[in-house]
Amino acid sequence: MAQNSLVKWALFYRKSGISVFPVVPPEKDSEGKDKKKPLVKWEPYQKEIASEEQIEAWWSQWPSARIGFATGALSNLYVVDCDSKEVYERLQVAYLSDSLVTPIAQTPKGYHVYFQNVPELRNQAKVKGMALDTRGEGGYVVAPPSPSINGKAYRWLVNPWENKPAMMPSALFKVFKDIKDIYLNNSSSAFKDLVKTSSTRTPSGKSHQVSLDFGQGSRDQTLFHVANHLVKGRMPVNQIEQLLTLVAEKVCNPPFPQKEISIKIKSALQRSENQERNLTEEVREWVLSSSGFFTSSEVLKCLQLSSRQERKNLSQILIRLSEEKLIEKHGDKNATWRRVEKEFTEVNLSEIEDIETFDITLPFGMQKYVDIFPKDLIVFAGAPNAGKTAIMLETLRLNQKRHKCFYFSSEMGKFNCKKRLSKHTECEHWNFTFVEDFKNFVDVVQPDHLNFIDYVEVLEGRYYEIPGILAQIQRKLRNGLALVALQKNPDKKAKDGRISWAIGGPQTLAKPAIFVTIDAEYPGAVMRIVKAKNYKDENPNGYQLHFRIKQGINLLPDGIWSPE
């Protein structure tokens, strides 16, 4: 989850009646452990839920803060924190009935099992040195989708908005209620049995497997445990039923009723489906918040999915989303997708009274040939060192007094830019915003202003993305304009030997209102209007103008615009 979504989750939890507060972003303490320390004095929020304004103020101050839940009476939560997968599975087998549905979150190392608050139980940490804690009145836990120090985010396996916390099973309540006796009486083994892992190491280092109990009083939960693992392993249902029937008859003591075997399998399937459904919703939410193209690997990384089963599940989920027409395959690359965007805006053309062009001046008076409108793209495509940046800076100089200008540079750093501007012979004062260190042009485009994007670059082999990026930039615009610099593809040449489009192919000509190429031609360079959509009188397509560049920024024309 993106950081800006954490405040949305915090507000969502608040509406659900949970008391939330900010916890420090992932940070190691002196022992290398995750601090998980509240950023505010959180004790008051055990008695009163913070207001929406307070929550928004917290995450405005600490955008990367994680979400803390105050457990206990106010939130009506009691949380059992299993610090390992083995402890969690043992807890399931011994105390969580297959009919019990309650919120469960996967943590970086284990699981949180959420129950309704139990006033009689207190907080316990590392009980008897075991990998299990409890949090009730006076305690707190970190909640999904908060990140952790190892990069894995907390995530819901069974979410709390569809499945309210259940009452703690009486057998488990008895175990925790007797916790004091366990501390005082080493002969008590009930809790030791609970936290005993399924695999332990002997002093010699050999692994010792703990046997499953199919006897009276345990066979019910053990059979469900076996069924659950077989379902996770994707064994066919008829084979699971065949195997469990054999175990019920030959291993269980006394034998387990055969008619109840199908109930166990159905419960195991339901649990697996619940977990897959939650993952499906996570993937769906991620896709809906995305734009452009993405790969399966990017989804795996963002959602912290690492196991083989999670990878397999993701592939199936993406196929289902494709069948729903939410996404579709993109290009010839495997596992590359794009979100299908069906939103559109209806426009009543009869209500448009005046058609106003965008007031812009282009280098060498190019604007006299073409009408430019709000939301248009202008593309300058040039070979390396042909003068793209000089053309962009000249256009900026000509318009900086009339428009608020933003210059987004992926190549030229701030010191280089400052040095180049100082060499201009006709401009001492520049009035624009220089922007660097951004991840995505589309995200930072200013919809109502003049945007200079120098230049759009993608990874080698993914040039096919550039036409789509141009389309996304244009969709982001409202009343503004974008001037985009592109590299020309040295491998694709027109019949006359000149390169007539940018890397990304001929489709890069589709969106721009005007597409201009720049080629080095000794002793200077030449600009050519390859495509002009809304030309005024004469058609300028194919017009060219020779020019020279001095000191990397001063443009000097050699002649006038004329047909080739």
XYZ file of C-alpha atoms in Angstrom:
564
model
C 0.000 0.000 0.000
C 1.150 3.488 -0.759
C 1.890 5.743 2.204
C -0.944 8.158 1.365
C -3.421 5.296 1.694
C -2.491 4.680 5.341
C -4.514 7.674 6.526
C -7.491 6.390 4.504
C -7.205 3.042 6.266
C -6.912 4.765 9.651
C -10.089 6.770 8.979
C -11.844 3.632 7.752
C -10.945 1.761 10.947
C -12.159 4.711 13.028
C -15.566 4.504 11.354
C -15.612 0.822 12.318
C -15.286 1.789 15.979
C -11.576 1.037 16.416
C -9.363 3.498 18.271
C -6.323 4.228 16.093
C -3.136 6.257 16.543
C 0.180 6.640 14.652
C 3.127 4.298 15.227
C 6.692 5.049 14.101
C 7.592 4.008 10.538
C 9.726 0.840 10.268
C 12.817 1.456 12.395
C 15.214 -0.870 14.203
C 16.073 -0.482 17.865
C 19.525 -1.101 19.369
C 18.889 -4.861 19.219
C 17.851 -4.773 15.571
C 14.164 -5.305 16.354
C 11.209 -3.325 15.029
C 10.509 -0.455 17.454
C 6.730 -0.244 16.966
C 6.678 2.789 19.273
C 3.660 5.172 19.269
C 4.376 8.646 17.901
C 1.961 10.241 20.379
C 0.905 9.687 23.960
C -1.588 7.010 23.117
C -3.026 6.305 26.584
C -5.878 8.859 26.117
C -7.000 6.870 23.080
C -7.716 3.859 25.266
C -10.620 5.913 26.613
C -11.654 8.053 23.630
C -11.470 7.550 19.864
C -9.510 10.276 18.055
C -11.458 12.616 15.772
C -11.124 12.473 11.989
C -9.396 15.855 12.085
C -6.851 14.575 14.594
C -6.132 11.466 12.513
C -5.668 13.545 9.349
C -3.352 15.898 11.253
C -1.249 12.965 12.501
C -0.718 11.501 9.044
C -0.138 14.932 7.580
C 2.712 15.320 10.065
C 3.939 11.712 9.699
C 2.874 10.423 6.232
C 4.829 7.174 6.713
C 3.393 6.412 10.149
C 1.988 2.954 10.703
C -1.456 2.294 12.138
C -1.817 1.272 15.771
C -4.966 -0.282 17.261
C -5.686 0.361 20.943
C -6.881 -3.022 22.180
C -9.280 -3.485 25.072
C -12.765 -2.230 25.909
C -12.910 0.890 23.705
C -12.125 -0.972 20.464
C -13.665 -4.204 21.786
C -10.538 -6.128 20.813
C -8.400 -8.808 22.401
C -5.551 -9.955 20.153
C -3.531 -13.149 20.318
C -0.144 -12.515 18.693
C 1.456 -15.695 17.349
C 5.059 -14.820 16.580
C 5.608 -17.817 14.309
C 3.677 -19.873 11.801
C 4.144 -23.015 13.905
C 2.552 -21.463 16.990
C -0.362 -20.204 14.908
C -1.005 -23.607 13.352
C -0.838 -25.269 16.774
C -3.329 -22.704 18.064
C -5.631 -23.509 15.143
C -5.520 -27.239 15.723
C -5.945 -27.091 19.476
C -8.379 -24.236 20.069
C -9.870 -22.675 16.922
C -12.934 -24.596 15.791
C -13.385 -25.034 12.069
C -16.688 -23.191 12.405
C -15.023 -20.174 14.058
C -14.635 -17.153 11.774
C -12.782 -14.185 13.243
C -10.392 -11.553 11.825
C -6.844 -12.797 11.256
C -3.915 -10.661 10.094
C -0.622 -11.953 8.762
C 2.295 -10.148 10.383
C 5.913 -10.062 9.168
C 6.745 -13.121 11.292
C 3.432 -14.660 12.295
C -0.237 -13.911 12.805
C -2.646 -11.775 14.865
C -5.908 -13.478 15.807
C -8.597 -10.948 16.784
C -11.312 -11.671 19.356
C -13.867 -9.550 21.173
C -12.426 -7.914 24.265
C -12.071 -10.186 27.289
C -12.026 -7.954 30.422
C -10.830 -10.800 32.654
C -7.598 -11.295 30.686
C -4.508 -9.139 30.919
C -1.645 -8.429 28.507
C 1.139 -10.972 28.306
C 4.428 -10.751 26.387
C 6.533 -13.795 25.504
C 4.643 -15.939 27.951
C 6.974 -18.522 29.498
C 9.529 -17.397 26.925
C 7.297 -18.714 24.165
C 6.579 -17.051 20.807
C 3.109 -15.854 21.784
C 1.795 -12.560 23.213
C -1.665 -11.305 24.108
C -2.990 -7.742 23.932
C -6.120 -6.508 25.694
C -6.900 -3.526 27.934
C -3.886 -1.184 28.019
C -2.259 -2.753 24.976
C -1.959 -2.097 21.265
C -1.010 -3.827 18.010
C 0.189 -2.657 14.595
C -2.521 -3.138 11.959
C -2.616 -3.790 8.190
C -1.520 -2.481 5.762
C 1.373 -1.067 7.800
C 4.891 -1.929 6.553
C 7.657 -3.530 8.629
C 11.445 -3.393 8.857
C 11.849 -6.477 6.656
C 9.697 -5.025 3.871
C 6.719 -7.296 4.455
C 3.460 -5.489 5.112
C 0.822 -6.561 7.610
C -2.190 -7.876 5.681
C -5.610 -9.325 6.381
C -6.273 -13.011 5.794
C -9.763 -12.659 7.246
C -10.810 -8.998 7.292
C -12.747 -7.301 10.128
C -15.280 -5.411 8.002
C -16.853 -8.606 6.681
C -16.125 -10.776 9.718
C -16.591 -9.171 13.133
C -14.353 -10.398 15.971
C -15.729 -13.562 17.541
C -15.898 -14.380 21.219
C -12.824 -16.229 22.407
C -13.459 -20.011 22.596
C -13.989 -21.101 26.184
C -11.132 -23.622 26.055
C -8.673 -20.921 24.956
C -10.098 -18.490 27.515
C -9.395 -21.063 30.224
C -5.790 -21.406 29.057
C -5.142 -17.657 29.281
C -7.141 -17.275 32.485
C -4.901 -19.870 34.118
C -1.789 -18.049 32.975
C -0.945 -17.017 36.525
C -0.983 -20.639 37.596
C 1.361 -21.513 34.755
C 3.877 -18.960 36.000
C 3.676 -20.306 39.522
C 3.388 -24.007 38.796
C 5.848 -25.556 36.377
C 3.865 -28.786 36.413
C 1.063 -27.142 34.416
C 1.410 -28.244 30.801
C -1.703 -26.911 29.111
C -0.034 -23.804 27.761
C 3.230 -25.573 26.993
C 1.232 -27.924 24.799
C -0.311 -24.938 23.032
C 2.947 -23.248 22.103
C 4.881 -26.398 21.342
C 5.917 -26.093 17.703
C 5.300 -28.756 15.133
C 9.031 -29.224 14.729
C 11.639 -28.830 17.473
C 15.383 -29.385 17.651
C 17.050 -31.799 20.012
C 20.377 -30.852 21.663
C 22.109 -32.885 18.952
C 20.499 -30.667 16.318
C 18.253 -33.366 14.895
C 14.681 -32.455 14.038
C 11.954 -34.021 16.148
C 8.431 -34.025 14.715
C 5.508 -33.665 17.119
C 2.900 -36.327 16.349
C -0.741 -35.451 15.645
C -3.339 -36.561 18.183
C -6.263 -38.502 16.669
C -7.618 -39.599 20.045
C -10.882 -38.772 21.789
C -11.256 -35.003 22.265
C -8.606 -34.073 19.680
C -9.510 -36.011 16.543
C -12.079 -33.417 15.386
C -9.610 -30.527 15.223
C -6.744 -32.715 14.000
C -8.794 -33.965 11.064
C -9.632 -30.375 10.135
C -5.937 -29.494 10.420
C -5.061 -32.297 7.985
C -7.907 -31.339 5.626
C -6.789 -27.703 5.683
C -3.224 -28.581 4.653
C -4.401 -30.934 1.916
C -6.636 -28.183 0.518
C -3.712 -25.736 0.600
C -1.674 -28.311 -1.308
C -4.359 -28.351 -4.030
C -5.119 -32.064 -3.670
C -8.346 -32.916 -5.556
C -11.401 -32.996 -3.270
C -12.264 -36.620 -4.075
C -8.740 -37.703 -3.088
C -8.908 -35.686 0.149
C -12.191 -37.389 1.005
C -10.701 -40.801 0.223
C -7.645 -40.177 2.418
C -9.574 -38.685 5.354
C -12.062 -41.555 5.265
C -9.157 -43.968 5.638
C -7.694 -41.929 8.520
C -11.108 -41.652 10.208
C -11.613 -45.404 10.110
C -8.103 -46.736 10.728
C -6.281 -44.043 12.728
C -8.869 -42.189 14.825
C -9.571 -43.702 18.228
C -12.504 -44.156 18.429
C -13.225 -44.068 14.659
C -14.541 -40.748 13.382
C -18.043 -40.752 11.778
C -17.622 -40.996 8.018
C -20.649 -38.795 7.322
C -18.869 -35.827 8.945
C -15.788 -36.080 6.714
C -17.404 -33.972 3.973
C -18.162 -31.277 6.588
C -14.457 -31.067 7.465
C -13.474 -30.791 3.807
C -16.119 -28.130 3.165
C -14.871 -26.092 6.158
C -11.266 -26.348 4.968
C -12.281 -25.262 1.469
C -14.237 -22.328 2.930
C -11.228 -21.178 4.969
C -9.002 -21.363 1.885
C -11.575 -19.467 -0.192
C -11.802 -16.727 2.470
C -8.034 -16.223 2.352
C -7.982 -16.207 -1.461
C -10.940 -13.802 -1.546
C -9.066 -11.347 0.682
C -6.000 -11.581 -1.568
C -8.252 -11.021 -4.583
C -9.610 -7.824 -3.000
C -6.061 -6.625 -2.232
C -5.010 -7.196 -5.843
C -8.209 -5.581 -7.147
C -7.614 -2.476 -4.991
C -3.996 -2.268 -6.172
C -5.062 -2.520 -9.813
C -7.758 0.151 -9.397
C -5.184 2.535 -7.917
C -2.735 1.892 -10.769
C -2.438 3.570 -14.139
C -0.614 2.670 -17.298
C 1.099 -0.687 -17.531
C 2.295 -3.043 -14.814
C 3.838 -6.490 -14.473
C 2.965 -9.395 -12.215
C 6.354 -8.918 -10.533
C 5.413 -5.350 -9.577
C 2.217 -6.609 -7.913
C 4.163 -9.305 -6.026
C 6.633 -6.706 -4.777
C 4.054 -4.100 -3.759
C 1.802 -6.581 -1.929
C 4.757 -8.440 -0.363
C 3.749 -11.822 -1.803
C 6.629 -14.263 -1.619
C 5.471 -17.868 -1.225
C 5.040 -20.190 -4.186
C 1.337 -20.545 -3.413
C 0.832 -16.775 -3.281
C 2.528 -16.426 -6.666
C 0.278 -19.108 -8.118
C -2.796 -17.476 -6.578
C -1.799 -14.102 -8.030
C -1.585 -15.554 -11.541
C -5.091 -16.992 -11.186
C -6.438 -13.717 -9.762
C -5.005 -11.670 -12.648
C -6.587 -14.066 -15.134
C -9.959 -13.664 -13.377
C -9.623 -9.865 -13.411
C -8.866 -10.128 -17.125
C -12.045 -12.162 -17.630
C -13.928 -9.407 -15.760
C -12.486 -6.907 -18.288
C -10.816 -4.978 -15.475
C -7.360 -5.546 -16.980
C -5.983 -6.841 -20.254
C -2.682 -8.221 -21.529
C -0.343 -5.559 -22.900
C 2.236 -5.944 -25.634
C 4.129 -9.146 -26.394
C 5.729 -9.374 -22.942
C 4.660 -12.146 -20.608
C 2.825 -11.104 -17.439
C 2.479 -7.463 -18.555
C -0.952 -5.953 -18.001
C -2.776 -2.666 -18.219
C -5.879 -1.468 -16.403
C -8.914 -1.054 -18.657
C -10.094 2.500 -17.955
C -13.773 2.859 -18.827
C -14.326 6.282 -17.288
C -15.186 9.071 -19.711
C -16.582 12.601 -19.654
C -19.555 13.581 -21.797
C -19.318 17.029 -23.389
C -22.211 19.000 -24.866
C -20.545 20.823 -27.759
C -23.524 23.179 -28.177
C -22.733 24.684 -24.766
C -19.253 25.735 -25.852
C -19.571 29.385 -26.899
C -16.055 30.650 -27.511
C -13.209 28.515 -28.790
C -10.110 29.941 -27.154
C -6.655 28.875 -28.203
C -3.801 28.549 -25.732
C -1.680 31.692 -25.685
C 1.796 30.309 -26.338
C 4.859 31.455 -28.258
C 7.031 28.788 -29.892
C 10.652 29.068 -31.095
C 11.149 30.848 -34.416
C 7.462 31.877 -34.564
C 6.200 28.363 -35.178
C 2.856 29.263 -33.527
C 1.844 31.332 -36.580
C 1.216 28.107 -38.478
C -0.880 26.159 -35.977
C -3.621 26.649 -33.373
C -2.764 25.237 -29.958
C -5.593 24.484 -27.502
C -5.685 23.726 -23.771
C -4.927 20.051 -23.066
C -2.698 19.769 -26.166
C 0.691 18.078 -26.392
C 3.689 19.491 -28.229
C 6.531 17.039 -28.884
C 10.143 17.841 -29.772
C 11.852 14.618 -30.865
C 15.578 14.825 -31.388
C 18.643 12.673 -31.719
C 21.169 12.903 -28.854
C 22.890 16.315 -28.679
C 20.710 17.771 -31.433
C 19.336 20.571 -29.235
C 16.137 19.295 -27.565
C 16.870 20.923 -24.214
C 17.879 24.222 -25.842
C 14.548 24.289 -27.722
C 12.645 23.478 -24.507
C 14.416 26.228 -22.528
C 13.813 28.763 -25.306
C 10.090 27.924 -25.264
C 10.144 28.346 -21.484
C 11.818 31.772 -21.782
C 9.225 32.952 -24.297
C 6.276 32.033 -22.045
C 7.425 32.356 -18.420
C 5.866 35.807 -17.953
C 2.399 34.705 -19.143
C 2.087 31.263 -17.576
C 3.097 29.380 -14.465
C 5.764 27.029 -15.774
C 7.107 23.734 -14.409
C 10.266 22.167 -15.845
C 10.583 18.429 -15.132
C 14.057 17.156 -15.948
C 15.117 13.524 -15.915
C 18.536 14.271 -17.411
C 19.712 17.786 -16.521
C 20.412 18.372 -12.817
C 19.799 21.637 -10.988
C 23.454 22.766 -11.133
C 23.695 22.032 -14.852
C 20.430 23.911 -15.422
C 21.584 26.924 -13.409
C 24.855 27.070 -15.331
C 23.128 26.839 -18.702
C 20.568 29.555 -17.878
C 23.351 31.928 -16.833
C 24.740 31.804 -20.380
C 21.617 33.214 -22.032
C 22.421 36.594 -23.549
C 18.884 38.041 -23.405
C 17.462 36.774 -20.109
C 18.853 37.425 -16.638
C 15.768 36.572 -14.586
C 14.003 33.249 -14.983
C 10.589 32.646 -13.448
C 9.685 28.946 -13.324
C 9.732 25.905 -11.044
C 12.525 23.396 -11.669
C 11.629 19.848 -10.590
C 13.851 16.798 -10.174
C 13.802 13.543 -8.165
C 10.335 12.374 -9.169
C 9.320 8.818 -10.045
C 6.669 9.308 -12.703
C 5.994 12.203 -15.090
C 2.274 11.475 -15.205
C 1.888 11.779 -11.433
C 3.538 15.213 -11.226
C 2.040 16.908 -14.298
C 0.309 20.168 -13.348
C -3.127 19.996 -15.068
C -3.726 23.748 -15.402
C -0.234 25.052 -16.086
C 2.559 24.882 -18.649
C 4.572 21.654 -18.264
C 8.013 21.062 -19.791
C 8.963 17.373 -19.677
C 12.615 16.832 -20.575
C 12.602 13.999 -21.411
C 10.420 10.834 -21.299
C 12.627 7.783 -20.892
C 11.815 4.125 -20.307
C 13.864 0.974 -19.827
C 15.475 -0.463 -22.938
C 13.123 -2.934 -24.554
C 10.019 -1.149 -23.241
C 9.877 1.683 -25.766
C 6.394 0.502 -26.694
C 5.202 2.185 -23.480
C 5.977 5.731 -24.690
C 2.800 6.315 -26.777
C 0.767 5.219 -23.759
C 2.704 7.583 -21.484
C 1.967 10.474 -23.856
C -1.723 9.563 -23.739
C -1.649 9.480 -19.926
C 0.019 12.899 -19.776
C -2.648 14.336 -22.058
C -5.468 12.834 -19.971
C -3.974 14.444 -16.870
C -4.236 17.925 -18.420
C -7.262 20.208 -17.978
C -6.565 23.806 -18.991
C -2.820 23.405 -19.211
C -0.362 22.295 -21.848
C 2.552 19.852 -21.966
C 5.702 20.176 -24.056
C 7.514 16.850 -24.185
C 11.037 16.049 -25.332
C 11.661 12.566 -26.747
C 14.748 10.788 -28.003
C 14.725 9.783 -31.661
C 15.265 6.146 -32.517
C 18.563 5.832 -34.409
C 17.479 2.464 -35.835
C 14.275 3.658 -37.546
C 14.730 5.943 -40.531
C 12.409 7.388 -43.128
C 12.954 6.752 -46.843
C 15.159 9.829 -47.175
C 17.427 8.605 -44.384
C 16.156 10.989 -41.714
C 14.514 9.759 -38.541
C 10.891 10.937 -38.646
C 9.624 9.711 -35.291
C 10.764 9.064 -31.750
C 11.672 5.882 -29.942
C 8.335 4.233 -29.380
C 7.599 4.129 -33.106
C 5.117 5.916 -35.380
C 2.465 5.838 -32.641
C 4.349 8.659 -30.894
C 2.848 10.937 -33.584
C -0.732 10.053 -32.622
C -1.431 12.372 -29.666
C 0.629 15.566 -30.183
C -1.018 18.630 -31.730
C 2.352 19.394 -33.259
C 5.285 16.996 -33.656
C 8.678 18.484 -34.475
C 11.948 16.651 -35.115
C 15.418 18.049 -34.480
C 18.475 16.762 -36.350
C 22.095 17.810 -36.146
C 23.195 19.177 -39.525
C 26.628 20.802 -39.706
C 27.330 23.523 -38.779
C 24.103 23.662 -36.779
C 20.811 21.808 -36.678
C 17.477 21.633 -38.469
C 13.901 21.564 -37.145
C 11.150 19.890 -39.188
C 7.405 20.028 -38.623
C 6.456 16.394 -39.166
C 2.840 16.746 -38.103
C 0.603 19.730 -37.294
C -3.043 18.905 -36.579
C -4.795 22.272 -36.456
C -2.888 24.387 -38.964
C -4.256 27.880 -39.587
C -3.973 28.663 -43.295
C -1.264 26.878 -45.201
C -0.310 23.325 -44.255
C 3.120 23.502 -42.545
C 3.749 19.753 -42.503
C 7.196 19.208 -43.982
C 8.374 22.762 -43.265
C 11.912 23.103 -41.943
C 14.213 25.733 -40.471
C 17.984 25.664 -39.974
C 19.448 27.140 -36.795
C 22.552 27.224 -34.633
C 22.986 26.918 -30.858
C 25.542 28.976 -28.950
C 26.678 28.122 -25.419
C 24.007 25.434 -25.217
C 21.061 27.859 -24.898
C 21.114 30.773 -27.369
C 19.247 29.973 -30.601
C 20.150 31.733 -33.859
C 18.013 31.122 -36.995
C 19.674 30.511 -40.361
C 16.862 31.410 -42.725
C 13.082 31.061 -42.406
C 10.469 28.310 -42.277
C 10.071 26.835 -45.749
C 9.076 23.598 -47.455
C 11.871 21.075 -47.864
